Coordinates of C-alpha atoms and ligand atoms in Angstrom, one line a residue:
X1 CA -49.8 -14.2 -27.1
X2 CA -46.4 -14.8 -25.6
X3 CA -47.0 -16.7 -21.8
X4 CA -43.6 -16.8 -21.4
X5 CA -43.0 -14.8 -18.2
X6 CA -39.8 -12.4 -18.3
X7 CA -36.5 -14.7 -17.4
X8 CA -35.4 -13.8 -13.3
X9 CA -32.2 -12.0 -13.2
X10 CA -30.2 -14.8 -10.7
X11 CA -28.8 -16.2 -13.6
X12 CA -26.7 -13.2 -14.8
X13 CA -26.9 -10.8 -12.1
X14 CA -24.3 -8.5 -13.4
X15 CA -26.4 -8.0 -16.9
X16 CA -29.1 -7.0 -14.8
X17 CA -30.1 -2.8 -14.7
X18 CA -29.7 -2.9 -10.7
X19 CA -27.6 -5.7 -9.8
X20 CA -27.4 -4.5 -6.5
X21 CA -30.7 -5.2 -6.1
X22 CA -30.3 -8.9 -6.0
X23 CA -27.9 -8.0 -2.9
X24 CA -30.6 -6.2 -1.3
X25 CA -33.1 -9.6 -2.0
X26 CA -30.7 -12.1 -0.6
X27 CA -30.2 -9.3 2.6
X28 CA -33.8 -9.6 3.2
X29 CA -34.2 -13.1 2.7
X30 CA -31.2 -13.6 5.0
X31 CA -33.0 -12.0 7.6
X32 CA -36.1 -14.5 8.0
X33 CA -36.4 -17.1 10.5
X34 CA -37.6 -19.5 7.8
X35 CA -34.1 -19.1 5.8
X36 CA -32.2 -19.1 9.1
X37 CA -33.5 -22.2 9.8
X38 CA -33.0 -24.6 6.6
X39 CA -29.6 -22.9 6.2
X40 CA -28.9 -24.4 9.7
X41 CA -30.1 -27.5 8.8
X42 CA -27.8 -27.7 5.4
X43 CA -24.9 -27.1 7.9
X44 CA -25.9 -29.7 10.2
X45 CA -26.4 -32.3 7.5
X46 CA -22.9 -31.5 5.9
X47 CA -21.4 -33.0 9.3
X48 CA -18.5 -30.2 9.4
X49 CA -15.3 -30.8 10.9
X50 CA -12.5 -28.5 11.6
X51 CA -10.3 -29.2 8.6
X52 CA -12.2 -30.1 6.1
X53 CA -12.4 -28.1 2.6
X54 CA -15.6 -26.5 1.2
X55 CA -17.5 -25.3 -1.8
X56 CA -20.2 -22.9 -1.6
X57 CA -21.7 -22.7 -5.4
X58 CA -23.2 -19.7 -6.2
X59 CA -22.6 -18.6 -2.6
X60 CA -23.8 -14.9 -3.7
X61 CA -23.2 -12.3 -0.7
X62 CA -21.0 -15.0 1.0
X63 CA -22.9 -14.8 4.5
X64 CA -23.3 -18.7 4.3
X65 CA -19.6 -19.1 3.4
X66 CA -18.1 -17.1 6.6
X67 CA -20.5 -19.6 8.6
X68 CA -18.9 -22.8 6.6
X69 CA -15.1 -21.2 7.8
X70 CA -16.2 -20.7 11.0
X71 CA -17.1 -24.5 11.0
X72 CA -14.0 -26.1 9.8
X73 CA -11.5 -23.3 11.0
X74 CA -8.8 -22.9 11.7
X75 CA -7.6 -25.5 9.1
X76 CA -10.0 -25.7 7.1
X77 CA -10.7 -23.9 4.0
X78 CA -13.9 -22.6 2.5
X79 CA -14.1 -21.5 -1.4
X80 CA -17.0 -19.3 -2.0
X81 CA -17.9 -19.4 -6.0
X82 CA -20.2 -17.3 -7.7
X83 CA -20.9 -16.5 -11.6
X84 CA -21.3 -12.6 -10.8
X85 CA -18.4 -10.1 -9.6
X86 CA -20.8 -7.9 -8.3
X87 CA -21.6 -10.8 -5.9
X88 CA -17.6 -11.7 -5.6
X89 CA -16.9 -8.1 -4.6
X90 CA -19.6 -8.3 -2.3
X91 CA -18.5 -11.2 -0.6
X92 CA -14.8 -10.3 -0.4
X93 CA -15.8 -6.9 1.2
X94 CA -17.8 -8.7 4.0
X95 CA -14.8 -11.1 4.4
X96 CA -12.1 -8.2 5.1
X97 CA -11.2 -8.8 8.7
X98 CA -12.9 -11.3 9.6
X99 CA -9.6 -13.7 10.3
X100 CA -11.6 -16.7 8.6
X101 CA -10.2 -19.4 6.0
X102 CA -12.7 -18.7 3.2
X103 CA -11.6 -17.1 -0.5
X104 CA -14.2 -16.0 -2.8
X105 CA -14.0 -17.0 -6.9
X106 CA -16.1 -15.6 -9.5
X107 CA -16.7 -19.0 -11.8
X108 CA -19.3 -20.7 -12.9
X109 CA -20.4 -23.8 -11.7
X110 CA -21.2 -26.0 -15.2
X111 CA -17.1 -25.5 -15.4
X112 CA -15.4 -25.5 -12.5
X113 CA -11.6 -24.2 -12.5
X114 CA -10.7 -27.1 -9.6
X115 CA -9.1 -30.3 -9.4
X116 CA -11.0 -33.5 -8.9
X117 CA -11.3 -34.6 -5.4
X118 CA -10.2 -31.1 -4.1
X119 CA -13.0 -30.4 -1.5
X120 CA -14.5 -32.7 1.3
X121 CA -18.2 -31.0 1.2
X122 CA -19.6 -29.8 -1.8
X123 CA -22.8 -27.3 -1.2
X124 CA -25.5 -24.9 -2.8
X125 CA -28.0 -23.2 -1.8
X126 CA -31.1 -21.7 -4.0
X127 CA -28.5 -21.9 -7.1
X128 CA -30.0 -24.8 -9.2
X129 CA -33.4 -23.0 -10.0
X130 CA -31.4 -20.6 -11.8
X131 CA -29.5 -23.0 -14.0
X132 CA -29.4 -23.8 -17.9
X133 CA -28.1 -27.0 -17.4
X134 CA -28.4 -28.8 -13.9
X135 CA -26.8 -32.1 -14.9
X136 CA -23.5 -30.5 -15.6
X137 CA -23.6 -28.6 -13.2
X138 CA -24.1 -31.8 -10.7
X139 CA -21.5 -33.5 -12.6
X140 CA -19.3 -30.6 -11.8
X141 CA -20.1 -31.0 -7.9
X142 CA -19.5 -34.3 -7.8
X143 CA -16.3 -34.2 -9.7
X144 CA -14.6 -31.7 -7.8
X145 CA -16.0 -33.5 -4.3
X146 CA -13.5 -36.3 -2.8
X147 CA -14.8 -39.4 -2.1
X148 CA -16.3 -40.1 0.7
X149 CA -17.3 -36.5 0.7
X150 CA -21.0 -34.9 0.7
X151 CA -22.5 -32.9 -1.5
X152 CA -25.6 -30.9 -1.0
X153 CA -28.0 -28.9 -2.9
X154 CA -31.1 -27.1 -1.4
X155 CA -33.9 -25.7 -3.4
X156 CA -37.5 -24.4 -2.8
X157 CA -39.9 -26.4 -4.9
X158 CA -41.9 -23.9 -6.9
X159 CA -44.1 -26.4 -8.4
X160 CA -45.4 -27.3 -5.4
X161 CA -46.4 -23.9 -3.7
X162 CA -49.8 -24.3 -1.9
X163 CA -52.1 -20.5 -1.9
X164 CA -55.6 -21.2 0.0
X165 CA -57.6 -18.9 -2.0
X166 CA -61.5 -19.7 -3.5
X167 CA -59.7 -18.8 -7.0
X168 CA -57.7 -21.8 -7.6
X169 CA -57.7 -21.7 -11.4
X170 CA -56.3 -18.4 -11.3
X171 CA -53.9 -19.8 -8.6
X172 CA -53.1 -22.6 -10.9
X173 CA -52.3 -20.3 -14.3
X174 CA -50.4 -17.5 -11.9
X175 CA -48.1 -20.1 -10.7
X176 CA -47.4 -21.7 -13.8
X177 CA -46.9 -18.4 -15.7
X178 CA -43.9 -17.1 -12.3
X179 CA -42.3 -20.2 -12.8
X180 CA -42.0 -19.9 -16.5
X181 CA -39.2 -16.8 -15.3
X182 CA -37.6 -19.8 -14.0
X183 CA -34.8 -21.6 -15.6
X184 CA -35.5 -24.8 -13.4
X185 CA -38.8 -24.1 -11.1
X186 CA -39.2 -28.2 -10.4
X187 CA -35.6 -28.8 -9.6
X188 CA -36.0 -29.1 -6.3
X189 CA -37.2 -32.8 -6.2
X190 CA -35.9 -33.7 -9.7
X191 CA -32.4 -33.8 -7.7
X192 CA -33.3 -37.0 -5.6
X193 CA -33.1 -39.2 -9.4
X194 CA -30.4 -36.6 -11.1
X195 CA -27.9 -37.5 -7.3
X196 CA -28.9 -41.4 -7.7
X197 CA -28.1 -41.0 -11.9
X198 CA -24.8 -39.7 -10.7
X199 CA -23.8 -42.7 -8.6
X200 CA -24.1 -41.0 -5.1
X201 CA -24.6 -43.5 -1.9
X202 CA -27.0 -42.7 0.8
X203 CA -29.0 -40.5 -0.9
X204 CA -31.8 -38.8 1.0
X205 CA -34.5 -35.7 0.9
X206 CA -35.5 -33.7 3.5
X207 CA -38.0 -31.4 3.2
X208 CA -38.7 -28.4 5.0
X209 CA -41.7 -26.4 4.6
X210 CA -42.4 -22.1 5.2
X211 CA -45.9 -21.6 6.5
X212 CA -46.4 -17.6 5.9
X213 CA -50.0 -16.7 7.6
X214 CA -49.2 -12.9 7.2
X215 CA -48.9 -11.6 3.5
X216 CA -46.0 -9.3 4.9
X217 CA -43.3 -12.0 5.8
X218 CA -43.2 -13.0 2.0
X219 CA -44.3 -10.0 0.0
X220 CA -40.4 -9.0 -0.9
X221 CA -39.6 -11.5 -2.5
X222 CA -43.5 -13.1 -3.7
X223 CA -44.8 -9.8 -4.9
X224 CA -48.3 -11.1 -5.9
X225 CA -50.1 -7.9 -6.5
X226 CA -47.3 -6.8 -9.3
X227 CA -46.8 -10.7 -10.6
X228 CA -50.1 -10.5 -11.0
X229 CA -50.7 -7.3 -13.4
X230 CA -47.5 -8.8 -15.2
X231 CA -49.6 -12.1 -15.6
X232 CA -52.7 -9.7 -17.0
X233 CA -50.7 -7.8 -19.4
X234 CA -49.3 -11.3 -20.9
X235 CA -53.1 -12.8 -21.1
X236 CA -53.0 -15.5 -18.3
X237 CA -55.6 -13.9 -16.5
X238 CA -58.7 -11.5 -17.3
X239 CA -58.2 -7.9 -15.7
X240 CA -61.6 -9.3 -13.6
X241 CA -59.8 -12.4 -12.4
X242 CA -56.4 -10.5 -11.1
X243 CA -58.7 -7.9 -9.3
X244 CA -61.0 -10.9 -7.4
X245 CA -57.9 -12.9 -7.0
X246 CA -56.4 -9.8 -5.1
X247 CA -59.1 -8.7 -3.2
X248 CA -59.2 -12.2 -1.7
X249 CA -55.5 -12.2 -0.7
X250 CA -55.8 -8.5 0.6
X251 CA -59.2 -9.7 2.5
X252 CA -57.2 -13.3 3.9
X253 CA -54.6 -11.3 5.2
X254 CA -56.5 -8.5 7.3
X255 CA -58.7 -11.0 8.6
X256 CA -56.4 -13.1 9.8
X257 CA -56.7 -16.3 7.1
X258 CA -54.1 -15.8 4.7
X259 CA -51.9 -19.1 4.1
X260 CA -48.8 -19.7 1.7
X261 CA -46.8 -22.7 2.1
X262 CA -43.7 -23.1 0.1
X263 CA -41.2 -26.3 0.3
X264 CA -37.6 -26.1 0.3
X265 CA -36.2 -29.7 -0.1
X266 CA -32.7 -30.9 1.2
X267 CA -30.7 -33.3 -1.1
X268 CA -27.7 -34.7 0.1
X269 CA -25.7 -37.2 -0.7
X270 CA -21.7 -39.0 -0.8
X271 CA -19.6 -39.7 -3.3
X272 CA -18.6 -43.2 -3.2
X273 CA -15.2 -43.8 -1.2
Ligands
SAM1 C1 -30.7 -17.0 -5.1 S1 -28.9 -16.6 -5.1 C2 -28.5 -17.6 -3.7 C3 -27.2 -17.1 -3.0 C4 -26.7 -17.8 -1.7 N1 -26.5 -19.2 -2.0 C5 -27.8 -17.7 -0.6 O1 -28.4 -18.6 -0.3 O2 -27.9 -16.5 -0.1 C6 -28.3 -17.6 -6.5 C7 -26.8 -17.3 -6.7 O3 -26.3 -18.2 -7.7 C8 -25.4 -17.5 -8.5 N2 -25.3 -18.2 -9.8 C9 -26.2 -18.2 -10.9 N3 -25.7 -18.9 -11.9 C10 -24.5 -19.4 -11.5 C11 -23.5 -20.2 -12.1 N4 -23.7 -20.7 -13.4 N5 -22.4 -20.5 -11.4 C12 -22.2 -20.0 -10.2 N6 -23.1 -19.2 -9.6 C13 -24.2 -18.9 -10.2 C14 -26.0 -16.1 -8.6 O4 -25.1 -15.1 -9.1 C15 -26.5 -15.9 -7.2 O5 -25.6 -15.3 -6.4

């Protein structure tokens, strides 16, 4: 039997049925407190000064991108890139009147359409987990970045997702099965040897870690109970196990003891001057 879950739909998001739907997704996810927080933190760590000129790979809905122009305004300049028009269009629509020095590109970020050296930060966000091939991709960053300049990536660490539940096997096999939808469900601390491989200085991780304790704050975008049938109908767990494994999660959470944690890791580092 094939254990292969089916691939996640970030990577080509126009090919998808509803690519609007990855809109609504990144809407929601915009909206937590968690994601408000580490995007913060990215910003903070990319020391941004009026002036300088940024790239936001695979800047999807470009809500993060209006906050990078805001930064380095009013002459600076912010690129926004994505591999999807339905994402460009989106972007450029919530752009429109907004007096902010950002432009939005549809590319793709293994081949970048820029000079080298053309931008003084270099950032993306939840991008590399959706990737064919990460190391061109990096190489691609740190091409384009000028030296002296930082580049950033941040990325939730799906192989190291904690579920407190008596059924840890079935935890175990679940997990494993989601994260075979993933192109790159480890890159999140694989980037700490792939910046150092590249020659970046100063290299450092910073981890930052989303304690759900109420099932609701995650279930868009976790969606255990139908993960879970998906994971029965492909054989990685008995109709018997998904049921328990359920009835736990539904009991945790009405009775106050459900806990998810689920790491997003900050890699940054500079190009040497
Ligand atoms: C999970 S979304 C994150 C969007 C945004 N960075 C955020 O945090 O809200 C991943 C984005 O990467 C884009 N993407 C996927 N593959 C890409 C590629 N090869 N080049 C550029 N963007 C890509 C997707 O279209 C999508 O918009």
């Amino acid at each position: 039997m094939d254990r292969q879950a089916p691939r996640a739909g970030f990577t080509d998001v126009d090919r998808e049925s509803d690519p609007r739907f990855y809109i609504r997704c990144l809407d929601a996810q915009h909206a937590s407190a968690f994601k408000q927080r580490y995007k913060r933190r990215t910003f903070d760590l990319l020391e941004l000064r009026p002036g300088q000129r940024v790239l936001d790979v695979g800047c999807g809905t470009g809500q993060d991108a209006l906050a990078l122009a805001a930064a380095v305004a009013p002459d600076g300049r912010v690129v926004g890139l994505d591999f999807s028009r339905t994402m460009i269009d989106e972007a450029r629509g919530r752009s429109r009147g907004k007096a902010l020095p950002v432009a939005f590109v549809r590319g793709d970020v293994h081949h970048l359409a820029f000079a080298d050296d053309a931008f003084d930060r270099c950032r993306a966000d939840r991008t590399f987990q959706h990737l064919p091939e990460p190391r061109q991709a990096l190489a691609e960053m740190v091409r384009v970045t000028a030296p002296g300049g930082i580049v950033l990536i941040v990325e939730p660490d799906h192989e190291s997702r904690l579920f407190d539940s008596p059924y840890p096997d079935v935890s175990r096999r679940f997990f494993a099965f989601r994260n075979s939808s993933l192109r790159q469900p480890g890159v999140a601390h694989q980037l700490y040897a792939l910046f150092k491989e590249f020659g970046l200085t100063e290299v450092a991780v910073e981890p930052l870690t989303e304690i759900a304790t109420e099932y609701a704050s995650i279930a868009h975008v976790a969606q255990f109970e139908g993960g879970m049938r998906i994971a029965q109908r492909y054989g990685v767990v008995t109709e018997e196990e998904a049921d328990a494994w359920l009835a736990h999660l539904a009991e945790a959470d009405r009775t106050g003891r459900f806990f998810h944690a689920f790491t997003y890791f900050i890699t940054t580092g500079r190009k040497p001057a």
